[in-house]
Structures are given as C-alpha cells and as structure tokens.
Coordinates of C-alpha atoms and ligand atoms in Angstrom, one line a residue:
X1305 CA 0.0 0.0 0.0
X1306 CA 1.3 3.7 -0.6
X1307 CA 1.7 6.6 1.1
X1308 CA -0.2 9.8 -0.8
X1309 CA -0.3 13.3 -0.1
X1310 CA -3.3 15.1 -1.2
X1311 CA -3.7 18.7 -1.6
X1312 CA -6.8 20.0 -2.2
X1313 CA -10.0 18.5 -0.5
X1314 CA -12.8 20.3 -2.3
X1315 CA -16.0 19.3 -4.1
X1316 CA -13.7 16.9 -6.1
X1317 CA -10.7 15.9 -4.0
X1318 CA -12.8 15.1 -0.7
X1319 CA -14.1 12.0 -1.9
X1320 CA -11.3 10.7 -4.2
X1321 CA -9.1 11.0 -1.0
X1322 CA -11.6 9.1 0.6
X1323 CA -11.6 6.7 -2.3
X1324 CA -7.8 6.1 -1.8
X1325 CA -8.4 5.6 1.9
X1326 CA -11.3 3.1 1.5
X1327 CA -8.4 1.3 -1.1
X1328 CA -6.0 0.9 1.9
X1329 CA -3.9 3.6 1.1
X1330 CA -2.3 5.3 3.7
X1331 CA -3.5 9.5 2.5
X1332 CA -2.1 12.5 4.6
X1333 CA -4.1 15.8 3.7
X1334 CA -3.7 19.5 3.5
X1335 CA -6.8 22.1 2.4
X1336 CA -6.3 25.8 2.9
X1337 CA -10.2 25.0 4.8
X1338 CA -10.5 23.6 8.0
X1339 CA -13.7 22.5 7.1
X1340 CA -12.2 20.6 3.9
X1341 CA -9.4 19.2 5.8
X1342 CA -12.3 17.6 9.0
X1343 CA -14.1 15.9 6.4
X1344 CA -11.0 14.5 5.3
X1345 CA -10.2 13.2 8.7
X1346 CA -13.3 11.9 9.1
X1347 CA -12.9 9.7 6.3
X1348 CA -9.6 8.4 7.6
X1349 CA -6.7 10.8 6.3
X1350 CA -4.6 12.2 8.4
X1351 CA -3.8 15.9 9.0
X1352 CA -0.8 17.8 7.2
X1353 CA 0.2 21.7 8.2
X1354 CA 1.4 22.7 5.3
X1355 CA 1.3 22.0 1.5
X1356 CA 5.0 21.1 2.1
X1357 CA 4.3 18.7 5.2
X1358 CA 1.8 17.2 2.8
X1359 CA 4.6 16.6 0.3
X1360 CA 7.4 14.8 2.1
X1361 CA 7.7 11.5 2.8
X1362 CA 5.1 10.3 0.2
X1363 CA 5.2 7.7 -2.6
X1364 CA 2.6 9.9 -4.5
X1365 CA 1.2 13.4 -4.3
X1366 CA -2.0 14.0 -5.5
X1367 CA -3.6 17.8 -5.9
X1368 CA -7.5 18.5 -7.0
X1369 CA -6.8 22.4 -6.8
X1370 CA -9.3 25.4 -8.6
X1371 CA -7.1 26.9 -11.4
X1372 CA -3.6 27.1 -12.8
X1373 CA -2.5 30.2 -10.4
X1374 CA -3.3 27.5 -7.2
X1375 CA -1.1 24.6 -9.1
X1376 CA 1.8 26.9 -10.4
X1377 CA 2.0 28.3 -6.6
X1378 CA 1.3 24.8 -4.9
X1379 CA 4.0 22.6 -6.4
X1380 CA 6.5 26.2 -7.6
X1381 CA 9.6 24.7 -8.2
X1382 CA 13.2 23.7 -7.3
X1383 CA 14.5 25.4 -4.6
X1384 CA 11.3 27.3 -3.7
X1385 CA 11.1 26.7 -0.3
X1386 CA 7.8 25.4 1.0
X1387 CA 6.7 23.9 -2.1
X1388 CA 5.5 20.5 -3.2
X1389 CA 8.6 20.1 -6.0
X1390 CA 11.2 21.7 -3.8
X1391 CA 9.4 19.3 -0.3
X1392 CA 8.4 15.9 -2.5
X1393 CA 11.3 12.8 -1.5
X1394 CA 13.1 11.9 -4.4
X1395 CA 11.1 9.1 -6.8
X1396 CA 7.7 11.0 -5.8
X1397 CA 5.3 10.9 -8.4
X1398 CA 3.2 13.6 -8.7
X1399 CA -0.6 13.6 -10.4
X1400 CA -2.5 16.6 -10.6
X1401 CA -6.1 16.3 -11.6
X1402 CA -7.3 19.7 -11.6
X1403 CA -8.3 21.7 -14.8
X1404 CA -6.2 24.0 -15.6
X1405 CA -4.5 25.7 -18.7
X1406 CA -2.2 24.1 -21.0
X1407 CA 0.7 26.4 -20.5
X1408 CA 0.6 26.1 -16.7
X1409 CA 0.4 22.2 -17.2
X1410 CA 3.7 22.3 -19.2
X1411 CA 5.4 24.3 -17.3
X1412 CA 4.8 22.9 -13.7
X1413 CA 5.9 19.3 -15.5
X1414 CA 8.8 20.9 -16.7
X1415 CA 9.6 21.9 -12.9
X1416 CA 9.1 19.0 -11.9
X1417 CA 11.1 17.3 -14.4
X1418 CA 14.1 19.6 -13.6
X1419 CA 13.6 18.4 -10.1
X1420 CA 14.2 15.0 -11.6
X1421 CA 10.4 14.1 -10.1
X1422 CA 8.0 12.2 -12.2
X1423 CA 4.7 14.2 -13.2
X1424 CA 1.8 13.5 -14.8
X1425 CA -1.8 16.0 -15.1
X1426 CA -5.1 14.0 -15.1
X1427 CA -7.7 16.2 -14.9
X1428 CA -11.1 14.3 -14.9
X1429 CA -15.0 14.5 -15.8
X1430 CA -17.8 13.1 -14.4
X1431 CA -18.6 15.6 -11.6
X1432 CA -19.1 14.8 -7.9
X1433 CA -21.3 12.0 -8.0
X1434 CA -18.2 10.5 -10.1
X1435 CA -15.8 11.5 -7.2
X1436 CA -17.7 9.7 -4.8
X1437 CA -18.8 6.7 -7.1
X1438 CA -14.9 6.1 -8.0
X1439 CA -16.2 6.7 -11.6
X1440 CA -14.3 9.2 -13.4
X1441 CA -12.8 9.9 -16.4
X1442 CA -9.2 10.5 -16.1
X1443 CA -7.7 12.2 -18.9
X1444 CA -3.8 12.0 -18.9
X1445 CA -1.3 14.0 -20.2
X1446 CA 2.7 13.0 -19.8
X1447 CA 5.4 10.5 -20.1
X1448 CA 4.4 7.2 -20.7
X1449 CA 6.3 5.9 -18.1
X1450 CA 4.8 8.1 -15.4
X1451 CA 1.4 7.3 -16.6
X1452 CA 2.4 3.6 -16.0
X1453 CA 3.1 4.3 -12.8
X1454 CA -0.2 6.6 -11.9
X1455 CA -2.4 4.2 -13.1
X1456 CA -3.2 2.1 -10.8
X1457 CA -3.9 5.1 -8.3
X1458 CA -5.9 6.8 -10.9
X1459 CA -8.2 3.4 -11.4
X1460 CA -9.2 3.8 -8.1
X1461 CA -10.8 7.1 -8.4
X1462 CA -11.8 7.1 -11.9
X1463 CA -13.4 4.2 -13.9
X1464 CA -11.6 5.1 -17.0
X1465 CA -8.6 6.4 -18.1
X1466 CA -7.0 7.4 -21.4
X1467 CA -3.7 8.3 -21.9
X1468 CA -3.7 11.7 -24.3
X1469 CA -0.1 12.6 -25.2
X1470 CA 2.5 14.3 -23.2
X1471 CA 2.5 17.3 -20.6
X1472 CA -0.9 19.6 -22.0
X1473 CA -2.7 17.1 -24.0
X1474 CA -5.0 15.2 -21.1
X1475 CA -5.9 19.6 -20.7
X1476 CA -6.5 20.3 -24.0
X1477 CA -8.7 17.0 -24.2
X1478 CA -10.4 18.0 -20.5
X1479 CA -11.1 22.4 -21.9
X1480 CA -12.8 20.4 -25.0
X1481 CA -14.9 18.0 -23.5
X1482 CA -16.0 20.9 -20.9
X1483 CA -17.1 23.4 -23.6
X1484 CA -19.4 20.7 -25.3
X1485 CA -20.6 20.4 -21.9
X1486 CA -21.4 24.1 -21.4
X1487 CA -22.9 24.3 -24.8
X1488 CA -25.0 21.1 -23.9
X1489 CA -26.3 22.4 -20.8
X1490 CA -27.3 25.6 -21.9
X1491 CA -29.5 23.4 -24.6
X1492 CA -30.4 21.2 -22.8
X1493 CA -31.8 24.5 -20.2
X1494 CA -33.1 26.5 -22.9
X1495 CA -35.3 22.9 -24.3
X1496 CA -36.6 22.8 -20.7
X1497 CA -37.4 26.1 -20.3
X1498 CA -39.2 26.7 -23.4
X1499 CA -41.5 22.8 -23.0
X1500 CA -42.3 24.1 -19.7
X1501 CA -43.7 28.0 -21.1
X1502 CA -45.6 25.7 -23.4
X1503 CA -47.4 23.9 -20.7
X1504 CA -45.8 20.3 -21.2
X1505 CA -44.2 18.5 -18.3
X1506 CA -40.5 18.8 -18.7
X1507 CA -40.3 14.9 -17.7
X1508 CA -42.3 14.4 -20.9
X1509 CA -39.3 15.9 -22.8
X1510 CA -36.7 14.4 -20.7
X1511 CA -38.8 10.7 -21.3
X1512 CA -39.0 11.6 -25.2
X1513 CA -35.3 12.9 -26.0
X1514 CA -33.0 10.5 -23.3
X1515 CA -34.2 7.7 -25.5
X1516 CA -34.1 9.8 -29.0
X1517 CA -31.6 11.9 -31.0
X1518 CA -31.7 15.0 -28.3
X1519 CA -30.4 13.0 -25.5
X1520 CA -26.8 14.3 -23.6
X1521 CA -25.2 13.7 -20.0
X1522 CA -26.4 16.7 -19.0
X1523 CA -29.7 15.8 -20.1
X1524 CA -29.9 12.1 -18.3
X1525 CA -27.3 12.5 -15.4
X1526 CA -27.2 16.3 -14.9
X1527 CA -30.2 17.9 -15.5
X1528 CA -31.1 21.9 -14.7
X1529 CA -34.7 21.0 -14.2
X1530 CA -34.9 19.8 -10.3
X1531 CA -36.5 16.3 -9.4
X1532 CA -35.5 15.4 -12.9
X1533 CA -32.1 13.6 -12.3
X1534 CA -31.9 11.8 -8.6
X1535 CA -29.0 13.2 -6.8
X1536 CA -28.1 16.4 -8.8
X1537 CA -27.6 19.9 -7.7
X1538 CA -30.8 20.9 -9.7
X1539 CA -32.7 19.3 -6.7
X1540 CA -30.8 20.9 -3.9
X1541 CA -30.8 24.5 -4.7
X1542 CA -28.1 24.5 -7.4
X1543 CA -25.1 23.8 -4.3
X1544 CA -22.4 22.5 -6.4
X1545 CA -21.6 20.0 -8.0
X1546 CA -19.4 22.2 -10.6
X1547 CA -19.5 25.5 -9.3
X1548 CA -20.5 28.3 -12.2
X1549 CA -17.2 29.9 -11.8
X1550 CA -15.2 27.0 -12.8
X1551 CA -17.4 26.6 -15.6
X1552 CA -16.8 30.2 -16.5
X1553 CA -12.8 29.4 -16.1
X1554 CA -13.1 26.7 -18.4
X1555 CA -15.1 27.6 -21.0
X1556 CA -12.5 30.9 -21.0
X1557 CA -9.9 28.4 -21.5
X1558 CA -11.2 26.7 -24.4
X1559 CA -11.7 30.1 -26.4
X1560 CA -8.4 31.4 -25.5
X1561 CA -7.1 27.6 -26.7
X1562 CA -9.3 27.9 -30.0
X1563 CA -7.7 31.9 -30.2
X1564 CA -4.2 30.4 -30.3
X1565 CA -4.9 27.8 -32.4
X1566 CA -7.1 30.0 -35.0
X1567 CA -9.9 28.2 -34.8
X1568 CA -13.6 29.8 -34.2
X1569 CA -16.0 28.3 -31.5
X1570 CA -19.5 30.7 -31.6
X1571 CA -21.4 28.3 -29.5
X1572 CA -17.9 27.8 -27.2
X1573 CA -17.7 31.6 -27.0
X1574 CA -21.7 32.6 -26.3
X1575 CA -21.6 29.7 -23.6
X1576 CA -18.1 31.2 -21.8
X1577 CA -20.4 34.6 -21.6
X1578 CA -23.5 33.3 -20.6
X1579 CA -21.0 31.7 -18.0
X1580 CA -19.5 35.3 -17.4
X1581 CA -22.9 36.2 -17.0
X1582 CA -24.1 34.3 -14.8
X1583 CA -21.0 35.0 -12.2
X1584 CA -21.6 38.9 -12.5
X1585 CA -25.3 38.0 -11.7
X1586 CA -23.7 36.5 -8.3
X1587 CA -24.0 32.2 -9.1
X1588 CA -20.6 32.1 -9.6
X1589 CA -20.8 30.0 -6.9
X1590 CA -23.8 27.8 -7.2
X1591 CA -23.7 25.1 -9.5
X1592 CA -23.2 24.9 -13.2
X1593 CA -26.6 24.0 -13.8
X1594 CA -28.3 26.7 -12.2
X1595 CA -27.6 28.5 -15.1
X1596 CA -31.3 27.6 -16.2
X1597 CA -32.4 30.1 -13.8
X1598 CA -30.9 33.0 -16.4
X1599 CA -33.3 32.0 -18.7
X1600 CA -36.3 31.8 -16.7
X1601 CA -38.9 34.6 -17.5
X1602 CA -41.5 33.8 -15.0
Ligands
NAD2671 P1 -13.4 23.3 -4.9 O1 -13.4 24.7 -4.9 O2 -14.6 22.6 -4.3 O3 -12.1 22.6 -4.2 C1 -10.8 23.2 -4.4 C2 -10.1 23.1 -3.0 O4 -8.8 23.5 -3.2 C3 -10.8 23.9 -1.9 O5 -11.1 23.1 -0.8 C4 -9.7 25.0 -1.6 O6 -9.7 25.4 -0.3 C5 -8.5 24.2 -2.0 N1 -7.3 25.1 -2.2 C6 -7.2 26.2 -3.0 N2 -6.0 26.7 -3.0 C7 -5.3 25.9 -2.2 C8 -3.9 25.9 -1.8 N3 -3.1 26.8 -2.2 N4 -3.5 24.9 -1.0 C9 -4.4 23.9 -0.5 N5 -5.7 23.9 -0.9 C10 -6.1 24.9 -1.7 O7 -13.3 22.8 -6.4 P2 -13.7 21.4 -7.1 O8 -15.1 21.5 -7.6 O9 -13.3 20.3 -6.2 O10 -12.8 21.5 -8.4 C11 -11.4 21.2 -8.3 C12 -10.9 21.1 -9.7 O11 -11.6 20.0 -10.4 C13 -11.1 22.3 -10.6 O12 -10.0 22.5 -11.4 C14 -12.3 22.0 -11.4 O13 -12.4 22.6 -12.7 C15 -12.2 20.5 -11.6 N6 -13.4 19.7 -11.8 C16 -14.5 19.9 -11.0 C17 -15.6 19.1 -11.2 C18 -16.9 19.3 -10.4 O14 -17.9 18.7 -10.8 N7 -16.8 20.0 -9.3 C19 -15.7 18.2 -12.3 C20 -14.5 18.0 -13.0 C21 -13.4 18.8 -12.8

C-alpha cells in the first residue's frame, strides 16, 4: 500500500481521497479549509500543516486544486522553499487532476522534471457524484512511463482512463470535452425552459429525448430541471456540483485555446459569456446547472 499526499479536499478531491483511503492507502491531507481538511479526517486521512508537510515523505502526491494560479503556486519549483517540487522525497510521483490551462500544465511538468520528479496531469470528468462513485474519467497527459506508474492510483478514483499525449494534452482533451458540456447544458436549459412556457411536463421531454436523438449527459445525469435527475444539484438548490465559476474558467480556456490555435468556436464563445454572465449575476458559486435560472422569465 502507498503513502499519498493530497492537496486540495474540495468538491472533487474530498471524496477521491476518501476513495484512496477506502483502497487501503495510507493519505495525509492539506486544504487551505479547515472545514475541507475535517471531512477529510473523518474519512480516515490524516492531518498535514502545510502543503509542504503534505509533500514529504510520500510515494505519490496527488492535488485537486481550482485553477492554474493554485497549481503553479502549490507545487512552484526547485528550490522554492515550501513547495510540493522543492518538499516531495526523491522518486515521488506527482498527479495533478485539476483543470487547468495548458501552459501552466507544461510548465509545472517541466519543474518537476528539472527536479528530476516524475509528473503526470489527469484532470477528470464526471462531476461529484463520479468523485464519490470512483467513476471518473481521467484524462492523462505525460510521459508514458509516469502514466504507467499513476495508473493504478488513478483506477481507483476514476473508472476510465485514457492516456492523451504528453504534458498539455490530457488539458487540451479536458477544456474540450467541458465546452461541449457548457454548450449542452445551456441546450439542454433552454429545451426545458421553453416545454415548460408551453405547458408540457419537462419529464415528458426528458422521457422523449433520453431515449431519441436529443439525448446528452447533461440531459440524463445532470439535469437543470430539479426532481428530474436523482441526486443532482438541480434538486438541492443548485449547491455545487461544478461551481459556475469554474465553468466560466473553463469555457474561457477553451476560447483562448481555439484563439491560439485560430480556430472559431461561436457556440464555445456565447456559452463562456453566458457563463461570465451568470457569475456577474452572483451564481458564480452555485452550480453549473443553475444556469437555467438565467433564462427563466416567469
Ligand atoms: P473546490 O473549490 O470545491 O475545491 C478546491 C479546493 O482547493 C478547496 O477546498 C480549496 O480550499 C483548496 N485550495 C485552493 N488553494 C489551495 C492551496 N493553495 N492549498 C491547498 N488547498 C487549496 O473545487 P472542485 O469543484 O473540487 O474542483 C477542483 C478542480 O476539479 C477544478 O480544477 C475543477 O475545474 C475540476 N473539476 C471539477 C468538477 C466538479 O464537478 N466539481 C468536475 C470536473 C473537474
């Protein structure tokens, strides 16, 4: 059994640490929240003081942190004192399964590899209920022979997972699949919203188009409309779930990805402002799905 470090005990990271307890895995954790790093203890991890306390001593680190700014400051670099490259022993490997930009993602492997540390990224999708499930879709990005080595950690909190390419491509894989999302869910709100100012049950729709050509996962296992998918934020006053905000921070990445790359995205680019939106309206912090509510006239 290993020892892990895990930074980052959020939404997401709370119950794949618990997932790596529950797998016999010995998991010390650090949260800038109290309240992130309790629930951690109470499903078995122990308590670490610092990022850096987190670090040492560990056979893996994992991180499940907000952005790129958080993971370029969290693991910094050689000879940055209290970070997660400068702390890690020697033959660490390091996963981190947040979203963030592909530049970041390259350049905290590169660290990482100058500190002669093995690093992969494997951000993930299937939301909380995949967390907790063990479920995931982990979508890798780096050496082959790191990925080797993170995946049987990453089959314990995922139920898939694809090797993409180097450092960048298990990002570039994760900012796509997120914008589909975001334009999905804003259809899949705007189809509900409209059956329901037409008087028709929204279940009718959901019945009709989960088993017909309108059908998405945001549709069957996600959907905006509450009572309509068991279990999803939509039923329990939008908490997140996928916060708004991270939407909004992903869907910004994808267009500033398609930018660099010359390619136009109009549905990617309305959905990143609706997202916009919908933070300056003050959701930022509510779900994702709550995004419906926008588009509510009554
Ligand atoms: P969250 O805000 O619930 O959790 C992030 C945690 O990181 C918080 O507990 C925060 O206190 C902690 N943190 C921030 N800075 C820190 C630091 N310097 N040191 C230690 N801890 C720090 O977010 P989440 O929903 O768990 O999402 C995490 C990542 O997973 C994001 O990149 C997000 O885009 C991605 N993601 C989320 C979902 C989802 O459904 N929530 C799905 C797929 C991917």
């Amino acid at each position: 059994m290993a020892r892990i470090g895990f930074i980052g005990l959020g939404n997401m990271g709370g119950p794949m640490a618990a997932n790596l307890v529950k797998a016999g895995h010995t998991v010390t954790a650090f949260d800038l929240s109290d309240a992130a790093v309790s629930a951690a203890v109470a499903a078995g991890c122990q308590k670490a003081e610092s990022a850096a306390a987190c670090a040492k001593g560990q056979d893996v680190i994992m991180t499940m942190l907000p952005a790129g700014p958080h993971v370029r400051a969290v693991y910094g670099a050689k000879g940055e004192q209290g970070s997660v490259i400068d702390s890690a022993d020697s033959g660490t490997l390091l996963i981190d399964c947040s979203t963030i930009d592909v530049a970041s993602a390259r350049s905290v492997a590169a660290n990482a590899e100058e500190r002669g540390l093995e690093m992969v990224e494997a951000p993930v999708t299937g939301g909380v209920p995949g967390a907790v499930a063990g479920t995931l879709t982990m979508i890798v990005g780096g050496p082959k022979a790191a990925f080797e080595k993170a995946k049987p950690f990453l089959e314990i909190v995922g139920g898939k997972v694809v090797h993409c390419g180097e450092a960048g491509a298990g990002q570039a894989v994760k900012i796509c699949n997120n914008m589909m999302l975001a334009i999905t869910m804003i259809g899949v709100a705007e189809g509900m919203t409209l059956i329901r100012a037409l008087g028709i049950d929204p279940a009718i729709l959901k019945e009709v188009s989960t088993a017909g050509s309108g059908n998405s996962w945001a549709l069957t296992n996600y959907n905006p409309e509450p009572g309509l998918t068991e279990g999803a934020p939509a039923g329990n006053g939008y908490k997140p779930g996928f916060a708004g905000a991270m939407m909004a921070k992903d869907t910004a990445l994808a267009i500033e990805a398609g930018t660099s790359v010359g390619v136009p995205l109009p549905l990617g680019g309305a959905a990143a402002q609706m997202f916009r939106l919908y933070c300056q309206a003050g959701m930022g912090g509510d779900d994702m799905s709550g995004i419906i509510r926008m588009l509510k006239t009554k």
